[in-house]
Short mmCIF file of C-alpha atoms in Angstrom, two decimals:
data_model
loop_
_atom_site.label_atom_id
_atom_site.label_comp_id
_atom_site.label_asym_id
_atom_site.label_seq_id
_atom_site.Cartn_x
_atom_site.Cartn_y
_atom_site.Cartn_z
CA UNK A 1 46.85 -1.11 -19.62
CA UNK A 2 43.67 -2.53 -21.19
CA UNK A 3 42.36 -2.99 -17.61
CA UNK A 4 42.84 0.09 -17.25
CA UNK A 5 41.38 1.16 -19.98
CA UNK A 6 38.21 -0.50 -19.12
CA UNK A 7 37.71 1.06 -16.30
CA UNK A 8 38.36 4.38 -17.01
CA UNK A 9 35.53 4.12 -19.62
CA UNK A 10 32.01 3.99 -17.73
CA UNK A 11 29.89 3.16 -20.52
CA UNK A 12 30.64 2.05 -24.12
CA UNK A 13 28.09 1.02 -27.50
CA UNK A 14 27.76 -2.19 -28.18
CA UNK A 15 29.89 -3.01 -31.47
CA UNK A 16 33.03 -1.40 -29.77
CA UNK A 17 33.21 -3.12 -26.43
CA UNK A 18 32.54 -6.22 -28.65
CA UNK A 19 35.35 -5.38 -30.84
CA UNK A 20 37.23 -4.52 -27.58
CA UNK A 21 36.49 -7.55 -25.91
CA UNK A 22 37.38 -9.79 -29.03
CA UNK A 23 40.51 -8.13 -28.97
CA UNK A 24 41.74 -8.84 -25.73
CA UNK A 25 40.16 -10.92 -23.69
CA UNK A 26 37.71 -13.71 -25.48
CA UNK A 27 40.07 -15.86 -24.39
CA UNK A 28 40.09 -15.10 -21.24
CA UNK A 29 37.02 -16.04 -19.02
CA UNK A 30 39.07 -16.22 -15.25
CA UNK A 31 39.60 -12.46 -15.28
CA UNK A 32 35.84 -11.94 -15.12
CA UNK A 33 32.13 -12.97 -15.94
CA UNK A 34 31.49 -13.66 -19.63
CA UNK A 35 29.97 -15.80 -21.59
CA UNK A 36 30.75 -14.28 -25.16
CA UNK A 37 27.70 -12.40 -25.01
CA UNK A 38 27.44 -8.71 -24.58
CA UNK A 39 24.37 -8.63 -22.82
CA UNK A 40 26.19 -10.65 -19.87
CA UNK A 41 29.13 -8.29 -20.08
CA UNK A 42 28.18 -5.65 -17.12
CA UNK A 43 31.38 -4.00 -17.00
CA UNK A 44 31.11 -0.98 -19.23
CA UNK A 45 27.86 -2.15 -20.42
CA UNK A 46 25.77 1.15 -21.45
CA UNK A 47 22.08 1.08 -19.60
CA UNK A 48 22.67 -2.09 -17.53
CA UNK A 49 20.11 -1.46 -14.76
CA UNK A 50 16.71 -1.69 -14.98
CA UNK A 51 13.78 -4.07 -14.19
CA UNK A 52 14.21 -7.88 -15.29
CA UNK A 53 11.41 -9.58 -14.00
CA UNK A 54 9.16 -10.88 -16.65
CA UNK A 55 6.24 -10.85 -14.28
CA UNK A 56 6.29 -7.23 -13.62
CA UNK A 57 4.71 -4.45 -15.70
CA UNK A 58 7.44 -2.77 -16.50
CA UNK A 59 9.75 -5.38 -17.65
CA UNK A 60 12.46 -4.33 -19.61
CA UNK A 61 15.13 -7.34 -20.51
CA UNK A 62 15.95 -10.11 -19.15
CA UNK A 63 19.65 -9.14 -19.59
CA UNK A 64 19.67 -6.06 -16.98
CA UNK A 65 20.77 -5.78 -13.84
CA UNK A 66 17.31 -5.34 -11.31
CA UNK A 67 17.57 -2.50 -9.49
CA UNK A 68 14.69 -2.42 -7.95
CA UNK A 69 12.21 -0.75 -9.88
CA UNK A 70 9.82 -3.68 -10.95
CA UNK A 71 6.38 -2.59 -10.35
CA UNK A 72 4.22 -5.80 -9.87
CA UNK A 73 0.25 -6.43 -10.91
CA UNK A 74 -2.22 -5.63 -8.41
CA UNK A 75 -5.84 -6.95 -8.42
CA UNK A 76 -8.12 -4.27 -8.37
CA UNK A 77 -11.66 -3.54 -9.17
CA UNK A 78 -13.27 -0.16 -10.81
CA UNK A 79 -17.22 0.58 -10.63
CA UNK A 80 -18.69 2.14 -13.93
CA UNK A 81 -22.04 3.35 -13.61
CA UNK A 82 -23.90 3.07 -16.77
CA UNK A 83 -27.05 4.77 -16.88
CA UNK A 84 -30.35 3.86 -18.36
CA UNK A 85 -30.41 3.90 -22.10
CA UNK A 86 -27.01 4.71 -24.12
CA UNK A 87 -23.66 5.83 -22.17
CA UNK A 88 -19.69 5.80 -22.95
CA UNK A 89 -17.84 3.90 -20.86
CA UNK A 90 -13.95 2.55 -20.66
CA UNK A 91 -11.62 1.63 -17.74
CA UNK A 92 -8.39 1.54 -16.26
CA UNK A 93 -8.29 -2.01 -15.57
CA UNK A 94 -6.95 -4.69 -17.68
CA UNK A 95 -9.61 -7.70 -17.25
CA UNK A 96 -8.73 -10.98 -16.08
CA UNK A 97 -11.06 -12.08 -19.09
CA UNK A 98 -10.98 -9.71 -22.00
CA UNK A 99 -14.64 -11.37 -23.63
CA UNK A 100 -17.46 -8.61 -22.84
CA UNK A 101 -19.43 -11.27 -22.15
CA UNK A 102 -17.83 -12.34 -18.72
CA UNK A 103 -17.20 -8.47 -18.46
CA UNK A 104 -20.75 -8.22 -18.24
CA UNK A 105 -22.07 -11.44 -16.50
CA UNK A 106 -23.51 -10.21 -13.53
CA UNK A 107 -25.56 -7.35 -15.03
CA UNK A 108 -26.20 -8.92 -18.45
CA UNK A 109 -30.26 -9.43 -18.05
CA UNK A 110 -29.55 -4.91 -17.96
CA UNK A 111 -27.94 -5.19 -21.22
CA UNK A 112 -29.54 -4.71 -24.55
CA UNK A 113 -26.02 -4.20 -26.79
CA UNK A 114 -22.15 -2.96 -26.06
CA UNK A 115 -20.31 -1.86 -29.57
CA UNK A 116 -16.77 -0.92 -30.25
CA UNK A 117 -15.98 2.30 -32.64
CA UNK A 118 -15.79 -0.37 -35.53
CA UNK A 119 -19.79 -1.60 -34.59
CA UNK A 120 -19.22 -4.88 -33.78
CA UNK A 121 -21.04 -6.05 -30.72
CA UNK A 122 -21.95 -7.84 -27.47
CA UNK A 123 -25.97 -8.89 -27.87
CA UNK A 124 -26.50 -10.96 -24.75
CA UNK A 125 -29.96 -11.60 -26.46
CA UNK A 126 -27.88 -13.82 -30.09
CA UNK A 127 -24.94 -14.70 -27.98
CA UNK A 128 -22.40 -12.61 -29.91
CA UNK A 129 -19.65 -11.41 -28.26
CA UNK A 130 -16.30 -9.15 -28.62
CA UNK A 131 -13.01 -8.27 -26.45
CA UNK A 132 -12.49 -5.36 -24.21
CA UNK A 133 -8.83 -3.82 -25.69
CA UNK A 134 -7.29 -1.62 -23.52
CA UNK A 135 -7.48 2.62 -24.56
CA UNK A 136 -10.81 1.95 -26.57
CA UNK A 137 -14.41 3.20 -25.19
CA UNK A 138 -17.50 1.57 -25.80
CA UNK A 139 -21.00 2.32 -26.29
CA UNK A 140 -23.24 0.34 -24.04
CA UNK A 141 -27.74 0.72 -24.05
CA UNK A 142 -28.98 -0.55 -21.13
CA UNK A 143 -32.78 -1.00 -20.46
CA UNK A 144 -31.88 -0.27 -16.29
CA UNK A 145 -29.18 2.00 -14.79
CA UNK A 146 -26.44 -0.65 -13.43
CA UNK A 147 -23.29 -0.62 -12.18
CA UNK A 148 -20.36 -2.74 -14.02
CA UNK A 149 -17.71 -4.11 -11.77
CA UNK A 150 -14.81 -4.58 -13.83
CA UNK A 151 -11.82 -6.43 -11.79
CA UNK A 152 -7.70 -6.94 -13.03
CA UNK A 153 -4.51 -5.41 -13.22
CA UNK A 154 -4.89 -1.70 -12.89
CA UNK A 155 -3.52 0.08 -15.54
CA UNK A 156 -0.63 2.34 -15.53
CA UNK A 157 -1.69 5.62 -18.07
CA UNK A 158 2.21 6.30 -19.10
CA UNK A 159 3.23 2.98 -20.08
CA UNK A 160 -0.26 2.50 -22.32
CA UNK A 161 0.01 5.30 -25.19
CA UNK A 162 -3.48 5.10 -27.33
CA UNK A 163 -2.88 5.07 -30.89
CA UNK A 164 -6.10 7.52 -32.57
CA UNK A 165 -6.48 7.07 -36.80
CA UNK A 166 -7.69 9.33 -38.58
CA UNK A 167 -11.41 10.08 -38.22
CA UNK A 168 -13.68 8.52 -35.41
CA UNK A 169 -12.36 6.70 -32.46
CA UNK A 170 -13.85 5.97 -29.64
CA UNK A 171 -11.29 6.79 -26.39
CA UNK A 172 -10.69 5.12 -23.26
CA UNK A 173 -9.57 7.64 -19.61
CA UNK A 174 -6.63 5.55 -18.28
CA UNK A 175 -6.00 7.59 -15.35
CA UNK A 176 -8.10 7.62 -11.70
CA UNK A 177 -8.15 10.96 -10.93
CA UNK A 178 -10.03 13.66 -13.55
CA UNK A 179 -7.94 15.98 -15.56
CA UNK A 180 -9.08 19.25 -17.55
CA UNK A 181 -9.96 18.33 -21.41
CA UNK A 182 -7.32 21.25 -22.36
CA UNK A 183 -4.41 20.39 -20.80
CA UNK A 184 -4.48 16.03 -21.64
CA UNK A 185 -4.86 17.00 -25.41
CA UNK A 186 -2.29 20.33 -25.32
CA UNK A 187 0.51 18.17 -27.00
CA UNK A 188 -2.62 17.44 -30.01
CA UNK A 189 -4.64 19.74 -30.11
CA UNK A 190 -4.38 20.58 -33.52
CA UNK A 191 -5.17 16.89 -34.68
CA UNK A 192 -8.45 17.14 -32.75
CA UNK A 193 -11.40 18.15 -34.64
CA UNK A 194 -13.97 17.38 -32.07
CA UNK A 195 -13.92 15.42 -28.84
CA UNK A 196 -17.94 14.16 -27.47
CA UNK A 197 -18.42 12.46 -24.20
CA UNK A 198 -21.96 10.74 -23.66
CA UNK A 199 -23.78 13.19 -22.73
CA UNK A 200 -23.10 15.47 -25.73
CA UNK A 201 -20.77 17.24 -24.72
CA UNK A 202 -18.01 18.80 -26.69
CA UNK A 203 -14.57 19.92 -26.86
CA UNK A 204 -14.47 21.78 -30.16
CA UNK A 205 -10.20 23.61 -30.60
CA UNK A 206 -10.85 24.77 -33.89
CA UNK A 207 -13.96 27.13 -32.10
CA UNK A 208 -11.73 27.38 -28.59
CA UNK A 209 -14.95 25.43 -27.26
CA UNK A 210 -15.25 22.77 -24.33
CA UNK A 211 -18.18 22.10 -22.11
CA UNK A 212 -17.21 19.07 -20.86
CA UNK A 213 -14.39 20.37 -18.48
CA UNK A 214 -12.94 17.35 -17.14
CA UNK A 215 -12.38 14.11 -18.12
CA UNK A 216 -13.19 11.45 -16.15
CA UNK A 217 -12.08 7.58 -14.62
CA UNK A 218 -15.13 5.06 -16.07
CA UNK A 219 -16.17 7.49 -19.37
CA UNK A 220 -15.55 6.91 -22.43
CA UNK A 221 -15.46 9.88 -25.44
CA UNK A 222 -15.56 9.79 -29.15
CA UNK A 223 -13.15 11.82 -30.74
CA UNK A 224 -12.44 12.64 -34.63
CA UNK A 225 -8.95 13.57 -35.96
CA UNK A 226 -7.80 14.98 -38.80
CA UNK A 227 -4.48 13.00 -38.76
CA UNK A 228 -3.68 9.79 -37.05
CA UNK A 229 -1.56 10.63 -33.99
CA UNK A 230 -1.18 9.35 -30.22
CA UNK A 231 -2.40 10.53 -26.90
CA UNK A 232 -0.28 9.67 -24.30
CA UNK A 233 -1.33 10.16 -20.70
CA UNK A 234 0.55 10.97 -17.62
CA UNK A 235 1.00 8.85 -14.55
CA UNK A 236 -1.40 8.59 -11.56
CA UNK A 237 1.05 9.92 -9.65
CA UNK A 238 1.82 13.41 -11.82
CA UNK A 239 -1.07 16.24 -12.08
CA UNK A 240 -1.74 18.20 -15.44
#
């Protein structure tokens, strides 16, 4: 009857299958797989399939069933043309090196200075240095136009949500393919008092104002909210 029970029941939360289990059958390991844990108890278990490769980029737990949805890292490279003088840039890659200085190694005789929103930066000229993180922009003066090769894992947007304080940040575009200002910040608007890319720009909500139209792979944008919120982007695959 307790079989039966079991079966009848597809899926069950955690303390009463362990309750169940304790019950009736902790004692008894021949009538199936168990080893007293209820991650390792797949009959009945409640979200058992997923990805469990810790390699992958969208591992989940080590406990689930794979069903075949591991997405694995790719090396890729993106080009970011930075102009001469100041610019915004960011990227969709995650660097095999996160220092700015290897970022930056083959076009750092171009570079004068690259600063995060806190104004800390890379001076090729005193040897200081700081990370790339992933969802931040940075501003870069350059005293030629270059291009900066920046080679990793390509990011995927919907699995890296940026989290914006309240004031300036400066914002990275996770996705390849452009997307209208409007409809990426239509979920936060209202947080938004002004979005600048580096060419001045604006997206203004308060004034229903935007000259910058789209949004685009390799720019970076400064934006000031009024409340600290999150922007979350949608996949490469999806269209706004």
């Amino acid at each position: 009857v307790a079989w039966e029970w079991t079966y009848l029941n597809d899926c069950f939360e955690s303390e009463s299958i362990e309750a169940f289990i304790d019950d009736h059958y902790r004692n008894a390991p021949e009538d199936f797989y168990y080893n007293g844990t209820y991650d390792t108890l797949y009959m009945g278990k409640c979200a058992a399939f997923g990805c469990n490769d810790i390699n992958a980029i969208n591992f989940e737990a080590l406990s689930l069933i794979n069903d075949g949805s591991c997405v694995y890292p790719q090396i890729d490279t993106q080009l970011v043309v930075l102009n001469n003088g100041w610019s915004i840039f960011s990227t969709y890659i995650s660097p095999l090196s996160n220092e700015m200085s290897l970022i930056f190694s083959d076009i750092y005789d171009h570079t004068v200075i690259v600063k995060n929103n806190l104004g800390a930066a890379y001076l090729p000229e005193w040897d200081l240095d700081i990370s790339l993180e992933i969802g931040e922009g940075y501003f870069a003066k350059m005293n030629s136009a270059d291009t900066l090769k920046i080679t990793g894992t390509q990011l995927l947007p919907e699995l890296n949500p940026i989290d914006l304080v309240e004031g300036w940040n400066l914002l990275a575009y996770l996705r390849e393919d452009p997307a209208d200002v409007l409809l990426v910040f239509q979920n936060i608007y209202e947080h938004v008092i002004i979005l600048k890319d580096g060419l001045g720009n604006v997206y203004y909500p308060q004034w229903n104002y935007n000259n910058i139209g789209e949004m685009n792979a390799g720019e970076g944008y400064q934006i000031k909210m009024n409340t600290a919120t999150q922007l979350e982007y949608l996949s490469n695959d999806e269209e706004y």
